[in-house]
GROMACS .gro file of C-alpha atoms in nm:
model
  259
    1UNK     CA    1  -2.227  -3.659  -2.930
    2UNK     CA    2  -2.244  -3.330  -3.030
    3UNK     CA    3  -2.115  -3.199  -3.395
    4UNK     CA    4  -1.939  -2.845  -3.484
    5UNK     CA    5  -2.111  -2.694  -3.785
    6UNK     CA    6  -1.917  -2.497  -4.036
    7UNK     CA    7  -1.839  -2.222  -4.285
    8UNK     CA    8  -1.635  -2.187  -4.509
    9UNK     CA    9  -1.489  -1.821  -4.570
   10UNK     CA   10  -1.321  -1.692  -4.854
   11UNK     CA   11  -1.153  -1.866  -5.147
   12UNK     CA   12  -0.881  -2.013  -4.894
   13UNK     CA   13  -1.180  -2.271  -4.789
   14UNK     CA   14  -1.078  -2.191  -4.406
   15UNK     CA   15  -1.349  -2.331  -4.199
   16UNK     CA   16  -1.438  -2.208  -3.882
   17UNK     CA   17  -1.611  -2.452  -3.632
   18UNK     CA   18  -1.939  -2.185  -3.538
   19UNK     CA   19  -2.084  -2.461  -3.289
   20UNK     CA   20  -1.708  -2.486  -3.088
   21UNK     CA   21  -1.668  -2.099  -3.052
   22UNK     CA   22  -1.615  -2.038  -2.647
   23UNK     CA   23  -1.915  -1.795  -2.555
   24UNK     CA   24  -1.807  -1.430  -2.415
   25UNK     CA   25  -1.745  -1.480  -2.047
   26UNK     CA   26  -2.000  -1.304  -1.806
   27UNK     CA   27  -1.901  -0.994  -1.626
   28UNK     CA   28  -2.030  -1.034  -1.329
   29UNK     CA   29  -1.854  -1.423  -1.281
   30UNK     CA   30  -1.508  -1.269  -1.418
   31UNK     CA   31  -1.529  -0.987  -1.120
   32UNK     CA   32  -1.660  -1.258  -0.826
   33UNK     CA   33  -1.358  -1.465  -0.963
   34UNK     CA   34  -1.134  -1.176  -0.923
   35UNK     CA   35  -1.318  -1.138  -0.566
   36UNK     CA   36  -1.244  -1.486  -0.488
   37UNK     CA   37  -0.892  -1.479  -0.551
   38UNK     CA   38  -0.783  -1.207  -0.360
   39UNK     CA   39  -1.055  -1.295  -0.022
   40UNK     CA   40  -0.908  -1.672  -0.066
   41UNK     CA   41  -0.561  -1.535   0.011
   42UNK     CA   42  -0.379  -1.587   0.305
   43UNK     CA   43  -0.148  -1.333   0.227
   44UNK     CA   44  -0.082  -1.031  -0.022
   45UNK     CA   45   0.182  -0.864  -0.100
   46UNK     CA   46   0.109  -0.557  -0.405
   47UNK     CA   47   0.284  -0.246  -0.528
   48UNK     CA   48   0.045   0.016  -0.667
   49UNK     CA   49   0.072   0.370  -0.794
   50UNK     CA   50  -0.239   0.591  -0.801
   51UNK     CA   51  -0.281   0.941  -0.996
   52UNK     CA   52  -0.480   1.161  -0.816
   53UNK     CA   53  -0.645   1.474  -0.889
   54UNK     CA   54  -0.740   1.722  -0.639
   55UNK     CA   55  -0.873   2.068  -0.584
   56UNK     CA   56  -0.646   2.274  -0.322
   57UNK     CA   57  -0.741   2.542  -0.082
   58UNK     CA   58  -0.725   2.765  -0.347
   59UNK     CA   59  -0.963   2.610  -0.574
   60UNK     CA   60  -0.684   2.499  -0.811
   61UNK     CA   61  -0.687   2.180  -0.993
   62UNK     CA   62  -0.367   1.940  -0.843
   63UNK     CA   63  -0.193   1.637  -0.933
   64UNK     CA   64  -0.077   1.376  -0.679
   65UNK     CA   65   0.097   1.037  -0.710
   66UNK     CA   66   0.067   0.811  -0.428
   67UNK     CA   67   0.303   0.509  -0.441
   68UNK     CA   68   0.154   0.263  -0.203
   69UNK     CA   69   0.298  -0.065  -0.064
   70UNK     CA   70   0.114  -0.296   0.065
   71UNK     CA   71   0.169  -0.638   0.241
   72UNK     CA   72  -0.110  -0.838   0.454
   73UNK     CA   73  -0.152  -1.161   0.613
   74UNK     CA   74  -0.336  -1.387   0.875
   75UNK     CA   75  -0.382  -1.332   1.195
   76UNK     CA   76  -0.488  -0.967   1.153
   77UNK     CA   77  -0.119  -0.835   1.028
   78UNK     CA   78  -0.079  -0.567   0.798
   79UNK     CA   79   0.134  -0.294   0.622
   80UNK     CA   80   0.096  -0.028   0.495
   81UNK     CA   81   0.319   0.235   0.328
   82UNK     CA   82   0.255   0.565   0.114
   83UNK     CA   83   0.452   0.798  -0.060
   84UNK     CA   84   0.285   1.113  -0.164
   85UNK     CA   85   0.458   1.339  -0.410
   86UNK     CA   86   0.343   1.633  -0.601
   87UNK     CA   87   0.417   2.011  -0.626
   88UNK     CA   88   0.190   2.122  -0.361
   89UNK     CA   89   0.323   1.900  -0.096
   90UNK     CA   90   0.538   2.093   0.207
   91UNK     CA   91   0.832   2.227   0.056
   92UNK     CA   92   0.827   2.005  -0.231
   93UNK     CA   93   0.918   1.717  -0.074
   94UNK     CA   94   0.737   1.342  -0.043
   95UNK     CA   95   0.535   1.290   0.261
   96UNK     CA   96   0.502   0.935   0.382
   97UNK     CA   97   0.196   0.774   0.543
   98UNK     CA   98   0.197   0.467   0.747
   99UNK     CA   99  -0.036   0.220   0.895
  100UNK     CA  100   0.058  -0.134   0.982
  101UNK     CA  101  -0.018  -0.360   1.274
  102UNK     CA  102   0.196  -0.708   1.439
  103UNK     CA  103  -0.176  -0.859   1.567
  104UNK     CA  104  -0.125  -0.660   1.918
  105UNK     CA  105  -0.078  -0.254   1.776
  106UNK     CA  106  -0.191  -0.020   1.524
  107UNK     CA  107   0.041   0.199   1.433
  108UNK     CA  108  -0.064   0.532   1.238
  109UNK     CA  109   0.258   0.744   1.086
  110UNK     CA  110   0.291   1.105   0.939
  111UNK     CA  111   0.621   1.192   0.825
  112UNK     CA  112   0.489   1.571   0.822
  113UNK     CA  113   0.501   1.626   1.176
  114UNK     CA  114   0.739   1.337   1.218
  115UNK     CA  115   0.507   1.174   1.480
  116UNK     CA  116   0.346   0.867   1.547
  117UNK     CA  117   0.013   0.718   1.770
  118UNK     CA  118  -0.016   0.401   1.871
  119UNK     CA  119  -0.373   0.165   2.003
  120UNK     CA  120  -0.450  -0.149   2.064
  121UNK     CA  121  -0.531  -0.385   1.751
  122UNK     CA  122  -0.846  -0.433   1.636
  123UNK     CA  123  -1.039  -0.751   1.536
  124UNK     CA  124  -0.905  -0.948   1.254
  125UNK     CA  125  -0.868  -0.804   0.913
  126UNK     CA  126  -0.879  -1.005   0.654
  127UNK     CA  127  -0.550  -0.980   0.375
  128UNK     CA  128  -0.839  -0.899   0.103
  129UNK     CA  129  -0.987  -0.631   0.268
  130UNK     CA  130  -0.664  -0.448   0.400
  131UNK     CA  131  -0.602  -0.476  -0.035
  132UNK     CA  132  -0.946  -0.343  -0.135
  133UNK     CA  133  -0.960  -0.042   0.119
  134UNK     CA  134  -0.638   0.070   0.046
  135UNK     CA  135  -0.687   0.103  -0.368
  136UNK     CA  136  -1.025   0.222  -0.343
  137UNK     CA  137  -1.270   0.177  -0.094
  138UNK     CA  138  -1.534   0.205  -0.323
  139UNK     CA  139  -1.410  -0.185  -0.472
  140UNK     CA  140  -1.626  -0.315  -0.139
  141UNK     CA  141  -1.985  -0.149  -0.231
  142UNK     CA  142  -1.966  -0.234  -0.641
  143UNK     CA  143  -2.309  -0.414  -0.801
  144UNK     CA  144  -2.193  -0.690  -0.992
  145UNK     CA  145  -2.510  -0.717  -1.165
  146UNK     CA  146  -2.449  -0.384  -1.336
  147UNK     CA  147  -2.106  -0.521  -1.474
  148UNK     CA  148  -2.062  -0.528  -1.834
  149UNK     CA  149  -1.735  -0.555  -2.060
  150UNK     CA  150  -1.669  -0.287  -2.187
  151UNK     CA  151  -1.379  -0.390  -2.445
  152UNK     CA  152  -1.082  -0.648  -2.406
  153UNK     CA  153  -0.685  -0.508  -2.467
  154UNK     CA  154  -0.332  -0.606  -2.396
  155UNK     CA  155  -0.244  -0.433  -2.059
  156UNK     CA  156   0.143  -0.497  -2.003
  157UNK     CA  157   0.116  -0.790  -2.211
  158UNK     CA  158  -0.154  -0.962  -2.085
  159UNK     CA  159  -0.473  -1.013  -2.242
  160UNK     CA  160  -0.763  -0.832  -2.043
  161UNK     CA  161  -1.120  -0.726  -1.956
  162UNK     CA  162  -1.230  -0.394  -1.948
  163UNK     CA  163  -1.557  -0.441  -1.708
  164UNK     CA  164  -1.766  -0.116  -1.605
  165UNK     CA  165  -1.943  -0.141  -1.297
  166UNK     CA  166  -2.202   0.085  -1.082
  167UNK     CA  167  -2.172   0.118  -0.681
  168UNK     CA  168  -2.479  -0.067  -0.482
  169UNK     CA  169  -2.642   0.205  -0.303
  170UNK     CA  170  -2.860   0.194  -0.027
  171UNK     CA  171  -3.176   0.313  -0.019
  172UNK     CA  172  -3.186   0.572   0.222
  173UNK     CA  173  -2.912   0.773  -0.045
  174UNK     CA  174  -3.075   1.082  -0.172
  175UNK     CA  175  -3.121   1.160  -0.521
  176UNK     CA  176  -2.887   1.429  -0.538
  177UNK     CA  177  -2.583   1.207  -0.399
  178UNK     CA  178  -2.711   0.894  -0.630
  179UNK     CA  179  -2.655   1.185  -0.954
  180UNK     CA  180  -2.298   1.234  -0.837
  181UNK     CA  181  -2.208   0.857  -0.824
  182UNK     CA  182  -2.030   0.699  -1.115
  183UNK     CA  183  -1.920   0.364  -1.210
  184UNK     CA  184  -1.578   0.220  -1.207
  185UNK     CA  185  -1.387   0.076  -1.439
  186UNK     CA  186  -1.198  -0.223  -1.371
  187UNK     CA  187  -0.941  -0.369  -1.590
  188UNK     CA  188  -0.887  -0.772  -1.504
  189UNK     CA  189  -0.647  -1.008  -1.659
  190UNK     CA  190  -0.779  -1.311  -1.862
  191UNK     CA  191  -0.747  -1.629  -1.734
  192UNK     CA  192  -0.582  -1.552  -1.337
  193UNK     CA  193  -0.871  -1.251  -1.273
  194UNK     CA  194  -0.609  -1.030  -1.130
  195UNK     CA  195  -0.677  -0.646  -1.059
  196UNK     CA  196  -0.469  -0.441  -1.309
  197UNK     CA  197  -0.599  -0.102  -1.271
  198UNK     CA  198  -0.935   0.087  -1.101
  199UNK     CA  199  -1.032   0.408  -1.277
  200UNK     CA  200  -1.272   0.604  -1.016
  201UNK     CA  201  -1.426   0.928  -1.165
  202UNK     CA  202  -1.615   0.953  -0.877
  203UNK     CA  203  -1.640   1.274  -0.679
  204UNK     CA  204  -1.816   1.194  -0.403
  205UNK     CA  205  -1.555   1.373  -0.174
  206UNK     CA  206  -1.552   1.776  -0.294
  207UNK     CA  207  -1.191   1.770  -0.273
  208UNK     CA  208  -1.109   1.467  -0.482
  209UNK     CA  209  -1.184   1.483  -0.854
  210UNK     CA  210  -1.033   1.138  -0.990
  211UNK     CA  211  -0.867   0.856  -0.902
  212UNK     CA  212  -0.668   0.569  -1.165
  213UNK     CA  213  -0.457   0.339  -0.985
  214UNK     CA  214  -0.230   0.099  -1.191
  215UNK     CA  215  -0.144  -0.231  -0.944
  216UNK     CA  216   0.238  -0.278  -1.043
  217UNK     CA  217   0.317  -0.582  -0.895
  218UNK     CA  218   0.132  -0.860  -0.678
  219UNK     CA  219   0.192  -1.136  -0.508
  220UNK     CA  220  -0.098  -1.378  -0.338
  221UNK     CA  221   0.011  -1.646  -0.121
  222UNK     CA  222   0.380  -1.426  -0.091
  223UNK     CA  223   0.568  -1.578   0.274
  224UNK     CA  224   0.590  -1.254   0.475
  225UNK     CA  225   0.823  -1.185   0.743
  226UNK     CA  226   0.680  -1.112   1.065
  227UNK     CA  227   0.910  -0.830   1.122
  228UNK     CA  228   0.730  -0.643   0.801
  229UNK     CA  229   0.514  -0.539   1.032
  230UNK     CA  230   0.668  -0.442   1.371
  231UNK     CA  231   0.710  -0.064   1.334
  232UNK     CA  232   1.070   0.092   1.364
  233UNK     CA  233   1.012   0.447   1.448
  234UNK     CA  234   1.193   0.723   1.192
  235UNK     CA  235   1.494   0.893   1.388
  236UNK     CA  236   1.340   1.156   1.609
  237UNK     CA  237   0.963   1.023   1.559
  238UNK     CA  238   0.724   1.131   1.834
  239UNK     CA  239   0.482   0.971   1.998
  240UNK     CA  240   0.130   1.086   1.997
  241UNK     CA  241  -0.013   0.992   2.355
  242UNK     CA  242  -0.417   1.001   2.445
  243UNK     CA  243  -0.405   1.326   2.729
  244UNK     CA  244  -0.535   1.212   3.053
  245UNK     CA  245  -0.925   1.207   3.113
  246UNK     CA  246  -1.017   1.490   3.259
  247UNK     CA  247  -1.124   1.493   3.639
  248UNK     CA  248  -1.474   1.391   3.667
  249UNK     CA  249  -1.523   1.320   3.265
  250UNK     CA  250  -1.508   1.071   3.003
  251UNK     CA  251  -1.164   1.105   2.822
  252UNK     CA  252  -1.115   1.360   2.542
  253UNK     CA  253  -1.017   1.224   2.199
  254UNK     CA  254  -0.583   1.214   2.118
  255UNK     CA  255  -0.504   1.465   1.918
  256UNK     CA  256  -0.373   1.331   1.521
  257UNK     CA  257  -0.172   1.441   1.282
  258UNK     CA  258  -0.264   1.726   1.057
  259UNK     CA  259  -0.247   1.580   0.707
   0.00000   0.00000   0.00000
């Protein structure tokens, strides 16, 4: 049997067992627990806010808030629905994006033009996935072998890892693109390895310059109703329709919404 050794510290004689102390955890497992969890789910059901800055038209530096909910589950059903907000939006007022499919159609939604296009589903997509896209793509291409704790906190009163972590690049990626890329930093909860928050200082696209996205509230394994995601068009919602091919050719890509 093994023994705990001992030292004593301080006149108070407190002794504190050195050979019983848990070892740190190891990034990389915290992060593929935190994978697990959420590609183990049959269902998801999150709330998350993201602050976004951007570079307008104009060159000027803009702040966006996108408020995105976001409920998934098997067979190949999801929703999705964002509020954008921020002073350079159309007249100052929120535009809402959404994307959901019932199994059978995707629906796409732009409240700008107040119009809609519908297609076929595709093939199954996973609860996880629909979860990891819609935060921050760049969750699905991380190296967990670069992952490294950073620092542990309280977030929102839960006890929590700070964990850095580069992108995987392939090897075809040129050296000027592989300068640009920068890691993310995760913050995971102790203990249930949920997502708390993804700070992305990446810049990869010229027109974003930052992305931190706080999740608010999650539920995995949450009983979804199926009519979550059957879309109800807004009042006086168009519908986008493919034109017809043209005589002789192949058929011309439908038109979409302007963002």
């Amino acid at each position: 049997m093994s023994k705990c050794l001992g030292v004593a510290c301080g006149l108070a004689g407190i002794v504190l067992p050195i050979g019983c102390l848990a070892a740190p955890p190891k990034p990389a497992a915290v992060l593929q627990k935190m994978f697990d969890l959420y590609t183990n789910a049959h269902s998801l059901a999150i709330t998350a806010r993201t602050y976004q800055k951007s570079l307008s038209a104009q060159q000027k530096v803009a702040t966006f808030t996108v408020v995105r909910e976001i409920k998934a589950t098997l067979p190949n059903r999801f929703y999705e629905h964002s509020t954008i907000s921020g002073s350079l939006m159309p007249h100052n007022t929120n535009v809402v994006r959404i994307i959901c499919s019932d199994g059978k159609l995707t629906t796409l939604y732009d409240s700008v033009q107040n119009v809609y296009m519908q297609q076929p589903a595709g093939p199954q997509v996973p609860p996880a996935f629909v979860f990891l896209r819609s935060i921050d793509p760049l969750l699905m291409s991380v190296d967990l072998k670069t992952a490294r704790i950073t620092k542990t906190l309280q977030y929102h009163g839960q006890n929590a890892y700070v964990i850095q972590v580069s992108l995987a690049l392939r090897p075809g990626v040129s050296a000027a693109v592989r300068a640009k890329v920068k890691p993310l930093e995760l913050t995971v909860s102790q203990g249930s390895y949920r997502l708390m928050r993804v700070v992305d200082a990446n810049q990869l696209n010229p027109t974003i310059l930052g992305l931190d996205t706080e999740i608010l509230d999650q539920q995995i394994g949450a009983n979804i109703p199926e009519s979550v995601f059957r879309f109800v068009p807004p009042k006086g919602a168009r519908l986008l329709k493919p034109p017809a091919p043209a005589a002789g050719g192949a058929p011309s890509s439908p038109s979409k919404p302007h963002p």
